[in-house]
């Protein structure tokens, strides 16, 4: 893991200011980002901790829900309105990770997490357009050619790792 500076944002304005630093990354639950940092796939020079920012689950005037990026997956899956009005979201969250991960992982991080493609994580020689745009995609001709059945392109065949993201499209 590369060295980095750490700052905890007290409010949204401060988070935006701190996040404007080149090579900064926002830290919520950290379940994906910390793994990427350990594997040296992600190398932020600054981490901006946003875990203290407010944000919950609120009804909207149009009858929907506004879900804050910092809401944990456990809180979302257990929320009454999610279970009753959007049960596919609750099921997707519960199916997608262990209880320990759900307790730490945030909605924002879940939706923005990076691919789990083996070539994406291999920084010692594999080409990956998601990690290094324009470098190519070893998965297209490699062992994991069948990553995506639908939604693949000439540039990448990796699938999105978030069950919540896919379920959100269906809900």
XYZ file of C-alpha atoms in Angstrom:
171
model
C 0.000 0.000 0.000
C 1.308 3.424 -0.917
C 1.536 6.190 1.708
C -1.322 8.697 1.749
C -2.627 11.706 3.655
C -5.870 11.306 5.600
C -8.516 13.903 6.434
C -11.974 13.519 7.928
C -14.543 15.842 6.349
C -16.835 17.666 8.766
C -19.404 18.637 6.151
C -20.124 18.273 2.444
C -18.380 21.527 1.499
C -15.216 20.415 3.265
C -15.417 16.990 1.602
C -15.661 18.634 -1.821
C -12.713 20.907 -1.037
C -10.560 18.059 0.281
C -11.571 15.800 -2.598
C -10.445 18.362 -5.178
C -6.804 17.502 -4.443
C -5.251 15.515 -7.326
C -5.325 11.747 -6.718
C -7.763 12.064 -3.794
C -10.307 9.351 -3.004
C -13.358 9.363 -0.753
C -13.452 6.762 2.015
C -16.814 5.479 3.226
C -16.968 1.860 4.328
C -13.715 1.142 2.500
C -14.568 -2.469 1.681
C -13.546 -2.078 -1.983
C -11.154 0.879 -1.849
C -8.917 -0.584 0.865
C -8.602 -3.850 -1.099
C -7.653 -1.884 -4.213
C -5.078 0.064 -2.219
C -3.574 -3.119 -0.750
C -3.211 -4.559 -4.243
C -1.770 -1.221 -5.495
C -4.527 -0.980 -8.103
C -5.684 2.262 -6.465
C -2.985 4.670 -5.315
C -4.676 7.730 -3.850
C -2.385 10.349 -2.394
C -5.167 11.659 -0.119
C -8.080 9.873 1.547
C -11.097 11.957 2.484
C -13.132 10.186 5.174
C -16.833 10.934 4.620
C -18.229 8.486 7.177
C -19.283 11.303 9.507
C -21.453 13.084 6.953
C -25.194 12.923 7.417
C -27.456 11.159 5.001
C -30.155 8.641 5.515
C -33.222 7.312 3.773
C -36.008 9.831 3.161
C -39.338 9.780 1.346
C -39.562 12.123 -1.624
C -42.590 14.180 -2.655
C -42.917 12.031 -5.789
C -43.321 8.872 -3.690
C -39.799 7.537 -4.098
C -36.908 7.335 -1.691
C -33.761 9.419 -1.410
C -30.939 7.196 -0.183
C -27.756 8.795 1.135
C -24.443 7.485 -0.182
C -23.214 6.813 3.365
C -26.092 4.517 4.340
C -24.702 1.063 5.070
C -25.975 -1.878 3.081
C -27.332 -3.446 6.279
C -29.385 -0.354 7.138
C -30.729 -0.209 3.581
C -31.651 -3.906 3.446
C -33.440 -3.707 6.810
C -35.308 -0.447 6.120
C -39.088 -0.994 6.157
C -39.764 0.975 2.959
C -37.047 -0.908 1.086
C -38.331 -4.298 2.262
C -41.946 -3.491 1.395
C -41.742 -1.191 -1.658
C -38.459 -2.335 -3.236
C -37.933 -5.922 -2.044
C -35.626 -6.764 -4.959
C -33.115 -4.253 -3.541
C -33.216 -5.851 -0.097
C -32.789 -9.330 -1.594
C -29.892 -8.204 -3.786
C -28.050 -6.663 -0.842
C -28.572 -9.714 1.356
C -27.393 -12.048 -1.420
C -24.352 -9.995 -2.349
C -22.109 -10.085 0.699
C -21.561 -11.412 4.199
C -23.084 -9.658 7.205
C -19.657 -8.291 8.144
C -19.231 -6.661 4.731
C -22.830 -5.347 4.680
C -22.290 -3.699 8.073
C -19.334 -1.693 6.704
C -20.137 -1.261 3.010
C -22.029 1.862 1.997
C -24.571 2.361 -0.761
C -22.315 4.876 -2.509
C -19.341 2.555 -2.403
C -21.425 -0.407 -3.508
C -22.666 1.408 -6.596
C -19.220 2.802 -7.439
C -17.097 -0.255 -6.659
C -14.621 -1.372 -9.272
C -14.789 -4.574 -11.281
C -13.616 -7.858 -9.766
C -11.946 -8.887 -13.052
C -8.698 -10.796 -12.491
C -6.955 -8.740 -15.148
C -8.010 -5.481 -13.478
C -6.288 -6.578 -10.255
C -3.143 -7.857 -12.009
C -0.934 -4.766 -12.096
C 2.179 -6.755 -13.053
C 1.535 -7.116 -16.760
C -2.105 -7.641 -17.660
C -3.688 -5.087 -19.933
C -6.914 -3.580 -18.620
C -8.792 -0.644 -20.112
C -10.599 -0.017 -16.812
C -7.318 0.328 -14.916
C -5.282 1.988 -17.683
C -7.523 3.375 -20.451
C -6.261 2.534 -23.913
C -4.000 -0.311 -22.763
C -6.231 -3.099 -24.080
C -8.197 -5.902 -22.433
C -6.531 -9.260 -21.817
C -9.862 -10.737 -20.717
C -11.235 -10.542 -24.267
C -8.737 -13.098 -25.566
C -7.792 -14.620 -22.218
C -9.065 -17.267 -19.862
C -11.952 -15.099 -18.612
C -13.357 -14.306 -22.045
C -16.915 -15.092 -20.928
C -17.122 -12.367 -18.264
C -20.067 -10.550 -19.822
C -22.793 -12.124 -21.900
C -24.635 -8.824 -22.356
C -23.173 -5.338 -22.322
C -19.662 -6.276 -23.400
C -17.736 -4.035 -25.770
C -14.627 -4.230 -27.885
C -12.800 -2.481 -25.025
C -13.884 -4.593 -22.020
C -15.857 -7.698 -21.092
C -15.820 -7.288 -17.290
C -19.158 -7.207 -15.500
C -20.262 -4.740 -12.833
C -19.722 -6.300 -9.386
C -22.651 -4.641 -7.601
C -25.809 -6.716 -7.122
C -27.438 -3.551 -5.768
C -26.621 -1.666 -8.976
C -28.214 -4.334 -11.150
C -31.267 -4.559 -8.870
C -31.666 -0.765 -8.927
C -32.119 -0.981 -12.685
C -34.847 -3.587 -12.209
C -36.685 -1.852 -9.356
